[in-house]
């Protein structure tokens, strides 16, 4: 595979780092930043980590959204790609603030999810008039290794939904509610209703700690009414529950059990990252948890993915910050294979068929000419076999006719082709 093909077929996971400011009860910062580098002091040592972008304590919600190229991800979805943005980090590191924001309707405090939704609908408005759209949304959470439907108003399917895989559409949650929406406000209204059903609890580190991983999926189906070409793109926005140290969160009873399951699923996520970046490991353990199964397309599969590692600046959390930064640095080496999810029209498929048939005819002609050349060479070496000198004119005619036509492979086969 050429370098051009490799760049086209593989896309590295983009990794960003956001530093949460110190709280009132936190006094010393252990981390300093440059635009693309995070420097951490821990245990008397200095650690340096490079990312696609580092957002310091003063970065606004708008800075983060623009920095992770959220609007570009929305446009990728309209281009027929799958795109994923998710946040990872310890509990109380600012993941939910980054993804959702203090108020999803407030222009200043809203996070990546509502801003991405706005960018998506804006891109639809700017699309050519001959393109029709249908947009649907699903919203689920993974709580105690069970998938619950956050959009099910009747509560009939919230208990334990199953993950399935389709060869065309990829991994999906079977039976979850999918609501069609026509504008940004309708989608955010669905999201608001889902958030009210999400599992949260107060801990020693966070008054509203997420006790589950949430996955909001926005599927955009589009059709060109003039060419009948159809594309499908999916935007997946994930807010992970945070890793916990019980001695800090003081979790007990049900919260302790939740913390165990959360940490186990995040550990499985780490194992998937390690397997994807280790050439010696042929097996990737996606099925070790519901979380990694749902993120199978986003990590190593058919998606353009952005990961935001959220960390605390406090020296009290430097051990957890170091672990998170190492996770993010490792994830940078993950290579995805995004592709355009497109169904071509009958006319386009017919044109491609004719082009392929012409290429096959050209190859057949060229092979025949080569066979005659080989036979002629053999005849000159051993005149008893056959004398092909009289066929020189016919061979020249064949070779001359093998000049590639438009759409046909060049002489030497496709391996010699260096075009676009």
mmCIF file of C-alpha atoms in Angstrom:
data_model
loop_
_atom_site.group_PDB
_atom_site.id
_atom_site.type_symbol
_atom_site.label_atom_id
_atom_site.label_comp_id
_atom_site.label_asym_id
_atom_site.label_seq_id
_atom_site.Cartn_x
_atom_site.Cartn_y
_atom_site.Cartn_z
ATOM 1 C CA UNK A 1 0.000 0.000 0.000
ATOM 2 C CA UNK A 2 1.367 3.404 -0.971
ATOM 3 C CA UNK A 3 1.784 6.261 1.481
ATOM 4 C CA UNK A 4 -1.109 8.121 -0.146
ATOM 5 C CA UNK A 5 -3.402 5.129 0.255
ATOM 6 C CA UNK A 6 -2.309 4.630 3.853
ATOM 7 C CA UNK A 7 -3.073 8.250 4.719
ATOM 8 C CA UNK A 8 -6.452 7.981 3.035
ATOM 9 C CA UNK A 9 -7.536 4.720 4.664
ATOM 10 C CA UNK A 10 -6.244 5.317 8.184
ATOM 11 C CA UNK A 11 -6.841 8.254 10.516
ATOM 12 C CA UNK A 12 -5.240 8.572 13.936
ATOM 13 C CA UNK A 13 -7.463 9.302 16.919
ATOM 14 C CA UNK A 14 -7.173 13.007 17.778
ATOM 15 C CA UNK A 15 -6.436 13.506 21.476
ATOM 16 C CA UNK A 16 -6.917 16.730 23.421
ATOM 17 C CA UNK A 17 -6.309 17.622 27.058
ATOM 18 C CA UNK A 18 -8.389 19.978 29.199
ATOM 19 C CA UNK A 19 -7.207 21.161 32.614
ATOM 20 C CA UNK A 20 -9.851 21.759 35.272
ATOM 21 C CA UNK A 21 -9.186 24.882 37.383
ATOM 22 C CA UNK A 22 -8.464 24.548 41.089
ATOM 23 C CA UNK A 23 -11.446 24.457 43.415
ATOM 24 C CA UNK A 24 -11.694 26.529 46.585
ATOM 25 C CA UNK A 25 -10.359 23.655 48.716
ATOM 26 C CA UNK A 26 -7.441 22.999 46.317
ATOM 27 C CA UNK A 27 -4.401 25.237 46.740
ATOM 28 C CA UNK A 28 -1.464 23.996 44.648
ATOM 29 C CA UNK A 29 -1.290 23.221 40.938
ATOM 30 C CA UNK A 30 0.807 20.291 39.721
ATOM 31 C CA UNK A 31 0.458 20.964 36.031
ATOM 32 C CA UNK A 32 1.581 23.606 33.550
ATOM 33 C CA UNK A 33 0.692 23.800 29.902
ATOM 34 C CA UNK A 34 1.813 24.938 26.529
ATOM 35 C CA UNK A 35 -0.487 24.991 23.520
ATOM 36 C CA UNK A 36 0.196 21.319 22.757
ATOM 37 C CA UNK A 37 2.126 20.081 25.806
ATOM 38 C CA UNK A 38 1.083 19.264 29.378
ATOM 39 C CA UNK A 39 3.837 19.234 32.021
ATOM 40 C CA UNK A 40 3.043 17.385 35.270
ATOM 41 C CA UNK A 41 4.985 17.283 38.552
ATOM 42 C CA UNK A 42 4.395 14.090 40.511
ATOM 43 C CA UNK A 43 6.479 12.199 43.057
ATOM 44 C CA UNK A 44 9.448 14.476 42.575
ATOM 45 C CA UNK A 45 9.554 13.843 38.823
ATOM 46 C CA UNK A 46 8.520 15.849 35.783
ATOM 47 C CA UNK A 47 6.382 14.313 33.039
ATOM 48 C CA UNK A 48 5.729 15.780 29.602
ATOM 49 C CA UNK A 49 2.861 14.771 27.301
ATOM 50 C CA UNK A 50 2.179 16.088 23.799
ATOM 51 C CA UNK A 51 -1.377 16.253 22.454
ATOM 52 C CA UNK A 52 -3.151 17.747 19.467
ATOM 53 C CA UNK A 53 -4.145 20.642 21.699
ATOM 54 C CA UNK A 54 -4.009 21.432 25.424
ATOM 55 C CA UNK A 55 -6.664 23.689 26.972
ATOM 56 C CA UNK A 56 -5.472 25.520 30.071
ATOM 57 C CA UNK A 57 -7.413 26.686 33.119
ATOM 58 C CA UNK A 58 -8.687 29.802 31.351
ATOM 59 C CA UNK A 59 -10.063 28.090 28.238
ATOM 60 C CA UNK A 60 -13.741 28.763 27.582
ATOM 61 C CA UNK A 61 -16.344 26.309 26.329
ATOM 62 C CA UNK A 62 -16.140 27.958 22.921
ATOM 63 C CA UNK A 63 -12.334 27.603 22.909
ATOM 64 C CA UNK A 64 -12.623 23.886 23.582
ATOM 65 C CA UNK A 65 -15.287 23.283 20.926
ATOM 66 C CA UNK A 66 -13.323 25.140 18.269
ATOM 67 C CA UNK A 67 -10.062 23.521 19.381
ATOM 68 C CA UNK A 68 -11.367 19.963 19.018
ATOM 69 C CA UNK A 69 -12.818 20.918 15.617
ATOM 70 C CA UNK A 70 -16.375 20.116 16.649
ATOM 71 C CA UNK A 71 -17.914 21.904 13.668
ATOM 72 C CA UNK A 72 -15.631 19.919 11.351
ATOM 73 C CA UNK A 73 -16.897 16.675 12.896
ATOM 74 C CA UNK A 74 -20.464 17.773 12.129
ATOM 75 C CA UNK A 75 -19.533 18.465 8.503
ATOM 76 C CA UNK A 76 -17.811 15.069 8.307
ATOM 77 C CA UNK A 77 -21.116 13.444 9.266
ATOM 78 C CA UNK A 78 -22.855 15.196 6.371
ATOM 79 C CA UNK A 79 -20.045 13.908 4.170
ATOM 80 C CA UNK A 80 -21.124 10.362 5.036
ATOM 81 C CA UNK A 81 -18.553 9.664 7.756
ATOM 82 C CA UNK A 82 -19.068 8.479 11.313
ATOM 83 C CA UNK A 83 -17.605 10.794 13.955
ATOM 84 C CA UNK A 84 -17.125 10.328 17.697
ATOM 85 C CA UNK A 85 -16.193 12.768 20.453
ATOM 86 C CA UNK A 86 -15.785 11.489 24.000
ATOM 87 C CA UNK A 87 -14.314 12.619 27.306
ATOM 88 C CA UNK A 88 -12.233 10.491 29.694
ATOM 89 C CA UNK A 89 -10.818 11.185 33.157
ATOM 90 C CA UNK A 90 -11.169 10.721 36.898
ATOM 91 C CA UNK A 91 -14.376 11.676 38.655
ATOM 92 C CA UNK A 92 -14.832 15.443 39.141
ATOM 93 C CA UNK A 93 -12.305 16.290 36.406
ATOM 94 C CA UNK A 94 -14.792 18.227 34.287
ATOM 95 C CA UNK A 95 -15.915 15.646 31.709
ATOM 96 C CA UNK A 96 -19.644 16.367 31.936
ATOM 97 C CA UNK A 97 -18.963 20.099 32.059
ATOM 98 C CA UNK A 98 -16.937 19.746 28.874
ATOM 99 C CA UNK A 99 -19.436 17.567 27.028
ATOM 100 C CA UNK A 100 -22.757 18.994 28.211
ATOM 101 C CA UNK A 101 -21.998 22.239 30.037
ATOM 102 C CA UNK A 102 -23.784 23.915 32.913
ATOM 103 C CA UNK A 103 -26.796 24.688 30.694
ATOM 104 C CA UNK A 104 -27.206 23.126 27.251
ATOM 105 C CA UNK A 105 -29.328 26.095 26.107
ATOM 106 C CA UNK A 106 -26.981 28.828 27.324
ATOM 107 C CA UNK A 107 -24.769 30.214 24.505
ATOM 108 C CA UNK A 108 -21.821 30.701 26.879
ATOM 109 C CA UNK A 109 -21.850 27.718 29.240
ATOM 110 C CA UNK A 110 -23.098 24.974 26.916
ATOM 111 C CA UNK A 111 -20.620 22.220 26.100
ATOM 112 C CA UNK A 112 -19.534 20.215 23.092
ATOM 113 C CA UNK A 113 -22.775 18.235 22.655
ATOM 114 C CA UNK A 114 -25.192 21.166 22.179
ATOM 115 C CA UNK A 115 -22.612 23.072 20.119
ATOM 116 C CA UNK A 116 -22.124 20.041 17.852
ATOM 117 C CA UNK A 117 -25.876 19.751 17.415
ATOM 118 C CA UNK A 118 -26.085 23.398 16.378
ATOM 119 C CA UNK A 119 -23.204 22.946 13.909
ATOM 120 C CA UNK A 120 -24.886 19.867 12.444
ATOM 121 C CA UNK A 121 -28.174 21.593 11.701
ATOM 122 C CA UNK A 122 -26.346 24.657 10.398
ATOM 123 C CA UNK A 123 -24.458 22.433 7.950
ATOM 124 C CA UNK A 124 -27.789 20.950 6.820
ATOM 125 C CA UNK A 125 -29.138 24.446 6.128
ATOM 126 C CA UNK A 126 -26.076 25.247 4.022
ATOM 127 C CA UNK A 127 -26.331 22.025 1.968
ATOM 128 C CA UNK A 128 -27.500 22.143 -1.688
ATOM 129 C CA UNK A 129 -31.269 22.381 -2.142
ATOM 130 C CA UNK A 130 -31.449 19.028 -3.950
ATOM 131 C CA UNK A 131 -30.275 17.160 -0.814
ATOM 132 C CA UNK A 132 -32.964 15.857 1.563
ATOM 133 C CA UNK A 133 -32.228 15.011 5.205
ATOM 134 C CA UNK A 134 -33.742 12.778 7.877
ATOM 135 C CA UNK A 135 -32.175 13.056 11.335
ATOM 136 C CA UNK A 136 -32.827 10.703 14.243
ATOM 137 C CA UNK A 137 -31.418 10.578 17.752
ATOM 138 C CA UNK A 138 -30.956 7.871 20.375
ATOM 139 C CA UNK A 139 -29.721 8.313 23.932
ATOM 140 C CA UNK A 140 -28.630 5.437 26.170
ATOM 141 C CA UNK A 141 -26.594 4.951 29.316
ATOM 142 C CA UNK A 142 -24.477 2.027 30.464
ATOM 143 C CA UNK A 143 -25.265 1.577 34.146
ATOM 144 C CA UNK A 144 -23.901 -1.406 36.096
ATOM 145 C CA UNK A 145 -23.080 -3.097 32.740
ATOM 146 C CA UNK A 146 -26.676 -2.777 31.612
ATOM 147 C CA UNK A 147 -27.761 -0.586 28.715
ATOM 148 C CA UNK A 148 -30.750 1.604 29.522
ATOM 149 C CA UNK A 149 -32.817 3.609 27.044
ATOM 150 C CA UNK A 150 -32.927 7.220 28.251
ATOM 151 C CA UNK A 151 -35.522 8.256 25.648
ATOM 152 C CA UNK A 152 -38.085 5.594 26.524
ATOM 153 C CA UNK A 153 -40.869 7.614 28.133
ATOM 154 C CA UNK A 154 -42.768 4.495 29.212
ATOM 155 C CA UNK A 155 -39.885 2.695 30.884
ATOM 156 C CA UNK A 156 -40.559 -0.583 29.128
ATOM 157 C CA UNK A 157 -37.083 -1.087 27.599
ATOM 158 C CA UNK A 158 -34.707 0.466 30.098
ATOM 159 C CA UNK A 159 -33.451 -2.642 31.779
ATOM 160 C CA UNK A 160 -30.960 -4.491 29.594
ATOM 161 C CA UNK A 161 -30.755 -3.689 25.885
ATOM 162 C CA UNK A 162 -28.432 -5.759 23.728
ATOM 163 C CA UNK A 163 -25.658 -4.700 21.352
ATOM 164 C CA UNK A 164 -25.788 -6.009 17.794
ATOM 165 C CA UNK A 165 -23.573 -5.584 14.750
ATOM 166 C CA UNK A 166 -24.602 -5.029 11.143
ATOM 167 C CA UNK A 167 -22.060 -5.482 8.322
ATOM 168 C CA UNK A 168 -23.236 -2.231 6.734
ATOM 169 C CA UNK A 169 -24.180 0.056 9.631
ATOM 170 C CA UNK A 170 -21.769 -1.305 12.248
ATOM 171 C CA UNK A 171 -22.422 -1.649 15.987
ATOM 172 C CA UNK A 172 -25.820 -0.545 17.316
ATOM 173 C CA UNK A 173 -28.121 -0.995 20.322
ATOM 174 C CA UNK A 174 -31.059 -3.188 19.367
ATOM 175 C CA UNK A 175 -34.488 -1.972 20.415
ATOM 176 C CA UNK A 176 -33.548 1.464 21.686
ATOM 177 C CA UNK A 177 -35.803 4.427 20.970
ATOM 178 C CA UNK A 178 -34.883 6.457 17.893
ATOM 179 C CA UNK A 179 -36.655 9.805 17.660
ATOM 180 C CA UNK A 180 -36.743 11.800 14.432
ATOM 181 C CA UNK A 181 -36.059 15.507 14.880
ATOM 182 C CA UNK A 182 -36.262 18.461 12.501
ATOM 183 C CA UNK A 183 -34.292 21.140 14.336
ATOM 184 C CA UNK A 184 -31.769 21.817 17.075
ATOM 185 C CA UNK A 185 -34.338 22.588 19.777
ATOM 186 C CA UNK A 186 -36.195 19.317 19.259
ATOM 187 C CA UNK A 187 -32.967 17.361 19.616
ATOM 188 C CA UNK A 188 -31.889 19.226 22.755
ATOM 189 C CA UNK A 189 -35.358 18.646 24.211
ATOM 190 C CA UNK A 190 -34.827 14.895 23.726
ATOM 191 C CA UNK A 191 -31.440 15.225 25.378
ATOM 192 C CA UNK A 192 -32.901 17.123 28.350
ATOM 193 C CA UNK A 193 -35.480 14.400 28.939
ATOM 194 C CA UNK A 194 -32.789 11.746 28.775
ATOM 195 C CA UNK A 195 -30.500 13.547 31.213
ATOM 196 C CA UNK A 196 -33.274 13.608 33.789
ATOM 197 C CA UNK A 197 -33.287 9.813 33.717
ATOM 198 C CA UNK A 198 -29.523 9.396 33.921
ATOM 199 C CA UNK A 199 -28.037 7.860 37.071
ATOM 200 C CA UNK A 200 -26.149 10.384 39.232
ATOM 201 C CA UNK A 201 -25.213 10.621 42.908
ATOM 202 C CA UNK A 202 -23.320 12.847 45.329
ATOM 203 C CA UNK A 203 -19.846 11.640 46.321
ATOM 204 C CA UNK A 204 -16.993 13.048 48.346
ATOM 205 C CA UNK A 205 -15.559 14.632 45.193
ATOM 206 C CA UNK A 206 -18.636 15.589 43.170
ATOM 207 C CA UNK A 207 -22.169 16.564 44.179
ATOM 208 C CA UNK A 208 -23.566 15.302 40.875
ATOM 209 C CA UNK A 209 -21.240 12.457 39.974
ATOM 210 C CA UNK A 210 -22.246 10.480 36.873
ATOM 211 C CA UNK A 211 -22.772 6.845 37.820
ATOM 212 C CA UNK A 212 -23.053 5.717 34.202
ATOM 213 C CA UNK A 213 -21.569 6.212 30.746
ATOM 214 C CA UNK A 214 -23.932 8.099 28.418
ATOM 215 C CA UNK A 215 -23.957 7.747 24.630
ATOM 216 C CA UNK A 216 -25.902 10.194 22.445
ATOM 217 C CA UNK A 217 -26.081 9.105 18.796
ATOM 218 C CA UNK A 218 -27.292 11.379 16.009
ATOM 219 C CA UNK A 219 -27.807 9.624 12.672
ATOM 220 C CA UNK A 220 -28.074 11.746 9.530
ATOM 221 C CA UNK A 221 -29.639 10.109 6.478
ATOM 222 C CA UNK A 222 -29.454 12.104 3.256
ATOM 223 C CA UNK A 223 -30.487 11.631 -0.362
ATOM 224 C CA UNK A 224 -29.659 13.631 -3.453
ATOM 225 C CA UNK A 225 -32.958 13.954 -5.330
ATOM 226 C CA UNK A 226 -31.201 14.546 -8.650
ATOM 227 C CA UNK A 227 -28.737 11.622 -8.607
ATOM 228 C CA UNK A 228 -30.548 9.392 -6.065
ATOM 229 C CA UNK A 229 -27.245 8.927 -4.220
ATOM 230 C CA UNK A 230 -27.758 8.228 -0.506
ATOM 231 C CA UNK A 231 -25.375 8.748 2.423
ATOM 232 C CA UNK A 232 -25.577 7.974 6.122
ATOM 233 C CA UNK A 233 -23.356 9.511 8.783
ATOM 234 C CA UNK A 234 -23.462 9.163 12.555
ATOM 235 C CA UNK A 235 -22.293 11.557 15.258
ATOM 236 C CA UNK A 236 -21.610 9.790 18.569
ATOM 237 C CA UNK A 237 -21.108 11.937 21.681
ATOM 238 C CA UNK A 238 -19.985 10.095 24.815
ATOM 239 C CA UNK A 239 -19.730 11.282 28.412
ATOM 240 C CA UNK A 240 -17.900 8.619 30.406
ATOM 241 C CA UNK A 241 -18.296 8.117 34.121
ATOM 242 C CA UNK A 242 -15.081 8.943 35.944
ATOM 243 C CA UNK A 243 -12.599 6.565 37.490
ATOM 244 C CA UNK A 244 -12.786 6.608 41.289
ATOM 245 C CA UNK A 245 -10.535 6.090 44.291
ATOM 246 C CA UNK A 246 -12.800 5.037 47.133
ATOM 247 C CA UNK A 247 -10.628 6.681 49.788
ATOM 248 C CA UNK A 248 -11.355 10.031 48.129
ATOM 249 C CA UNK A 249 -14.988 9.611 47.085
ATOM 250 C CA UNK A 250 -15.958 7.802 50.352
ATOM 251 C CA UNK A 251 -18.269 5.625 48.302
ATOM 252 C CA UNK A 252 -20.206 2.997 50.252
ATOM 253 C CA UNK A 253 -23.107 0.641 49.689
ATOM 254 C CA UNK A 254 -24.655 1.019 46.222
ATOM 255 C CA UNK A 255 -22.218 3.772 45.241
ATOM 256 C CA UNK A 256 -19.311 1.487 46.053
ATOM 257 C CA UNK A 257 -20.738 -1.214 43.798
ATOM 258 C CA UNK A 258 -21.232 1.370 41.057
ATOM 259 C CA UNK A 259 -17.631 2.541 41.446
ATOM 260 C CA UNK A 260 -16.352 -1.023 41.064
ATOM 261 C CA UNK A 261 -18.260 -1.528 37.800
ATOM 262 C CA UNK A 262 -17.220 1.892 36.463
ATOM 263 C CA UNK A 263 -13.553 1.230 37.168
ATOM 264 C CA UNK A 264 -13.791 -2.229 35.630
ATOM 265 C CA UNK A 265 -15.281 -0.900 32.385
ATOM 266 C CA UNK A 266 -12.670 1.863 32.176
ATOM 267 C CA UNK A 267 -9.989 -0.749 32.739
ATOM 268 C CA UNK A 268 -11.453 -2.706 29.798
ATOM 269 C CA UNK A 269 -11.246 0.488 27.723
ATOM 270 C CA UNK A 270 -7.564 0.745 28.604
ATOM 271 C CA UNK A 271 -7.024 -2.855 27.548
ATOM 272 C CA UNK A 272 -8.605 -2.139 24.152
ATOM 273 C CA UNK A 273 -6.343 0.888 23.666
ATOM 274 C CA UNK A 274 -3.306 -1.196 24.606
ATOM 275 C CA UNK A 275 -4.266 -3.991 22.211
ATOM 276 C CA UNK A 276 -4.871 -1.558 19.346
ATOM 277 C CA UNK A 277 -1.442 0.001 19.788
ATOM 278 C CA UNK A 278 0.508 -3.226 20.321
ATOM 279 C CA UNK A 279 1.465 -4.861 17.022
ATOM 280 C CA UNK A 280 2.092 -8.169 18.788
ATOM 281 C CA UNK A 281 -1.538 -8.472 19.924
ATOM 282 C CA UNK A 282 -3.844 -9.827 17.235
ATOM 283 C CA UNK A 283 -6.987 -9.888 19.418
ATOM 284 C CA UNK A 284 -8.725 -6.720 20.590
ATOM 285 C CA UNK A 285 -10.969 -7.431 23.629
ATOM 286 C CA UNK A 286 -13.948 -5.272 22.621
ATOM 287 C CA UNK A 287 -16.388 -7.731 24.192
ATOM 288 C CA UNK A 288 -14.942 -7.426 27.701
ATOM 289 C CA UNK A 289 -17.449 -4.680 28.528
ATOM 290 C CA UNK A 290 -20.551 -3.019 27.130
ATOM 291 C CA UNK A 291 -18.634 0.262 26.888
ATOM 292 C CA UNK A 292 -15.845 -1.060 24.673
ATOM 293 C CA UNK A 293 -18.354 -2.982 22.554
ATOM 294 C CA UNK A 294 -20.299 0.206 21.896
ATOM 295 C CA UNK A 295 -17.083 2.086 21.068
ATOM 296 C CA UNK A 296 -15.835 -0.627 18.699
ATOM 297 C CA UNK A 297 -16.392 1.502 15.582
ATOM 298 C CA UNK A 298 -14.940 4.579 17.295
ATOM 299 C CA UNK A 299 -11.685 2.894 18.309
ATOM 300 C CA UNK A 300 -9.926 1.169 15.436
ATOM 301 C CA UNK A 301 -13.012 1.065 13.236
ATOM 302 C CA UNK A 302 -15.091 3.113 10.813
ATOM 303 C CA UNK A 303 -15.070 6.548 12.464
ATOM 304 C CA UNK A 304 -13.190 9.791 12.881
ATOM 305 C CA UNK A 305 -12.621 10.037 16.620
ATOM 306 C CA UNK A 306 -11.654 12.803 19.023
ATOM 307 C CA UNK A 307 -10.776 12.004 22.652
ATOM 308 C CA UNK A 308 -10.661 14.663 25.363
ATOM 309 C CA UNK A 309 -8.741 13.716 28.506
ATOM 310 C CA UNK A 310 -9.999 15.841 31.374
ATOM 311 C CA UNK A 311 -7.631 16.274 34.319
ATOM 312 C CA UNK A 312 -7.454 18.153 37.604
ATOM 313 C CA UNK A 313 -4.665 20.683 38.141
ATOM 314 C CA UNK A 314 -4.490 19.939 41.879
ATOM 315 C CA UNK A 315 -1.424 18.261 43.398
ATOM 316 C CA UNK A 316 -3.838 16.116 45.430
ATOM 317 C CA UNK A 317 -4.949 14.426 42.213
ATOM 318 C CA UNK A 318 -1.567 14.221 40.475
ATOM 319 C CA UNK A 319 -1.486 10.402 40.555
ATOM 320 C CA UNK A 320 -4.845 10.169 38.778
ATOM 321 C CA UNK A 321 -3.825 12.964 36.407
ATOM 322 C CA UNK A 322 -0.669 11.046 35.465
ATOM 323 C CA UNK A 323 -2.722 7.921 34.745
ATOM 324 C CA UNK A 324 -5.165 9.898 32.576
ATOM 325 C CA UNK A 325 -2.398 11.613 30.612
ATOM 326 C CA UNK A 326 -0.729 8.258 29.956
ATOM 327 C CA UNK A 327 -4.051 6.896 28.695
ATOM 328 C CA UNK A 328 -4.466 9.832 26.325
ATOM 329 C CA UNK A 329 -0.906 9.605 25.067
ATOM 330 C CA UNK A 330 -1.379 5.912 24.305
ATOM 331 C CA UNK A 331 -4.679 6.558 22.523
ATOM 332 C CA UNK A 332 -2.917 8.875 20.069
ATOM 333 C CA UNK A 333 -1.391 5.806 18.434
ATOM 334 C CA UNK A 334 -4.780 4.231 17.633
ATOM 335 C CA UNK A 335 -5.512 4.176 13.894
ATOM 336 C CA UNK A 336 -9.090 4.215 12.641
ATOM 337 C CA UNK A 337 -10.346 3.301 9.168
ATOM 338 C CA UNK A 338 -13.051 5.860 8.351
ATOM 339 C CA UNK A 339 -14.967 5.496 5.107
ATOM 340 C CA UNK A 340 -17.866 7.248 3.423
ATOM 341 C CA UNK A 341 -21.113 5.358 4.038
ATOM 342 C CA UNK A 342 -22.699 5.811 0.627
ATOM 343 C CA UNK A 343 -25.178 4.042 -1.593
ATOM 344 C CA UNK A 344 -24.693 5.027 -5.221
ATOM 345 C CA UNK A 345 -27.509 5.491 -7.710
ATOM 346 C CA UNK A 346 -28.275 3.031 -10.526
ATOM 347 C CA UNK A 347 -26.723 5.382 -13.087
ATOM 348 C CA UNK A 348 -23.531 5.761 -11.063
ATOM 349 C CA UNK A 349 -23.227 2.013 -10.548
ATOM 350 C CA UNK A 350 -23.781 1.429 -14.271
ATOM 351 C CA UNK A 351 -21.036 3.913 -15.147
ATOM 352 C CA UNK A 352 -18.649 2.223 -12.716
ATOM 353 C CA UNK A 353 -19.513 -1.170 -14.252
ATOM 354 C CA UNK A 354 -18.745 0.061 -17.762
ATOM 355 C CA UNK A 355 -15.484 1.558 -16.534
ATOM 356 C CA UNK A 356 -14.487 -1.739 -14.911
ATOM 357 C CA UNK A 357 -15.417 -3.728 -18.004
ATOM 358 C CA UNK A 358 -13.279 -1.409 -20.170
ATOM 359 C CA UNK A 359 -10.388 -1.911 -17.765
ATOM 360 C CA UNK A 360 -10.773 -5.691 -17.994
ATOM 361 C CA UNK A 361 -10.847 -5.559 -21.800
ATOM 362 C CA UNK A 362 -7.713 -3.438 -21.786
ATOM 363 C CA UNK A 363 -5.941 -5.866 -19.477
ATOM 364 C CA UNK A 364 -6.933 -8.825 -21.695
ATOM 365 C CA UNK A 365 -5.538 -7.103 -24.772
ATOM 366 C CA UNK A 366 -2.327 -6.298 -22.984
ATOM 367 C CA UNK A 367 -1.940 -9.886 -21.695
ATOM 368 C CA UNK A 368 -2.425 -11.236 -25.222
ATOM 369 C CA UNK A 369 0.275 -8.907 -26.521
ATOM 370 C CA UNK A 370 2.690 -10.007 -23.796
ATOM 371 C CA UNK A 371 2.012 -13.671 -24.545
ATOM 372 C CA UNK A 372 2.891 -13.087 -28.210
ATOM 373 C CA UNK A 373 6.089 -11.314 -27.205
ATOM 374 C CA UNK A 374 7.082 -14.211 -24.954
ATOM 375 C CA UNK A 375 6.332 -16.745 -27.702
ATOM 376 C CA UNK A 376 8.332 -14.718 -30.247
ATOM 377 C CA UNK A 377 11.302 -14.514 -27.895
ATOM 378 C CA UNK A 378 11.138 -18.244 -27.302
ATOM 379 C CA UNK A 379 10.978 -18.859 -31.089
ATOM 380 C CA UNK A 380 14.145 -16.834 -31.701
ATOM 381 C CA UNK A 381 15.994 -18.858 -29.074
ATOM 382 C CA UNK A 382 14.745 -22.169 -30.474
ATOM 383 C CA UNK A 383 13.697 -21.919 -34.185
ATOM 384 C CA UNK A 384 12.343 -25.488 -34.065
ATOM 385 C CA UNK A 385 9.511 -24.393 -31.775
ATOM 386 C CA UNK A 386 8.011 -21.895 -34.174
ATOM 387 C CA UNK A 387 8.911 -18.873 -36.235
ATOM 388 C CA UNK A 388 6.928 -15.818 -35.207
ATOM 389 C CA UNK A 389 8.844 -13.261 -37.249
ATOM 390 C CA UNK A 390 6.047 -13.182 -39.763
ATOM 391 C CA UNK A 391 3.707 -12.117 -36.946
ATOM 392 C CA UNK A 392 5.750 -9.018 -36.048
ATOM 393 C CA UNK A 393 3.308 -6.689 -37.747
ATOM 394 C CA UNK A 394 0.314 -8.200 -35.942
ATOM 395 C CA UNK A 395 2.055 -7.968 -32.559
ATOM 396 C CA UNK A 396 2.922 -4.328 -33.158
ATOM 397 C CA UNK A 397 -0.705 -3.660 -33.995
ATOM 398 C CA UNK A 398 -1.856 -5.280 -30.726
ATOM 399 C CA UNK A 399 0.678 -3.418 -28.628
ATOM 400 C CA UNK A 400 -0.249 -0.143 -30.280
ATOM 401 C CA UNK A 401 -3.917 -0.794 -29.556
ATOM 402 C CA UNK A 402 -3.098 -1.465 -25.884
ATOM 403 C CA UNK A 403 -2.573 2.224 -25.202
ATOM 404 C CA UNK A 404 -4.772 2.779 -22.111
ATOM 405 C CA UNK A 405 -8.126 4.447 -22.685
ATOM 406 C CA UNK A 406 -9.643 6.742 -20.086
ATOM 407 C CA UNK A 407 -10.572 4.744 -17.004
ATOM 408 C CA UNK A 408 -8.435 1.746 -18.012
ATOM 409 C CA UNK A 409 -5.307 0.615 -16.111
ATOM 410 C CA UNK A 410 -1.953 1.792 -17.484
ATOM 411 C CA UNK A 411 0.617 -0.509 -19.037
ATOM 412 C CA UNK A 412 2.205 -2.374 -16.184
ATOM 413 C CA UNK A 413 -1.100 -2.794 -14.327
ATOM 414 C CA UNK A 414 -2.601 -0.763 -11.482
ATOM 415 C CA UNK A 415 0.551 -1.200 -9.406
ATOM 416 C CA UNK A 416 2.278 1.336 -11.657
ATOM 417 C CA UNK A 417 -0.563 3.823 -11.395
ATOM 418 C CA UNK A 418 0.299 6.899 -9.337
ATOM 419 C CA UNK A 419 -2.725 9.004 -10.098
ATOM 420 C CA UNK A 420 -5.454 10.249 -7.789
#
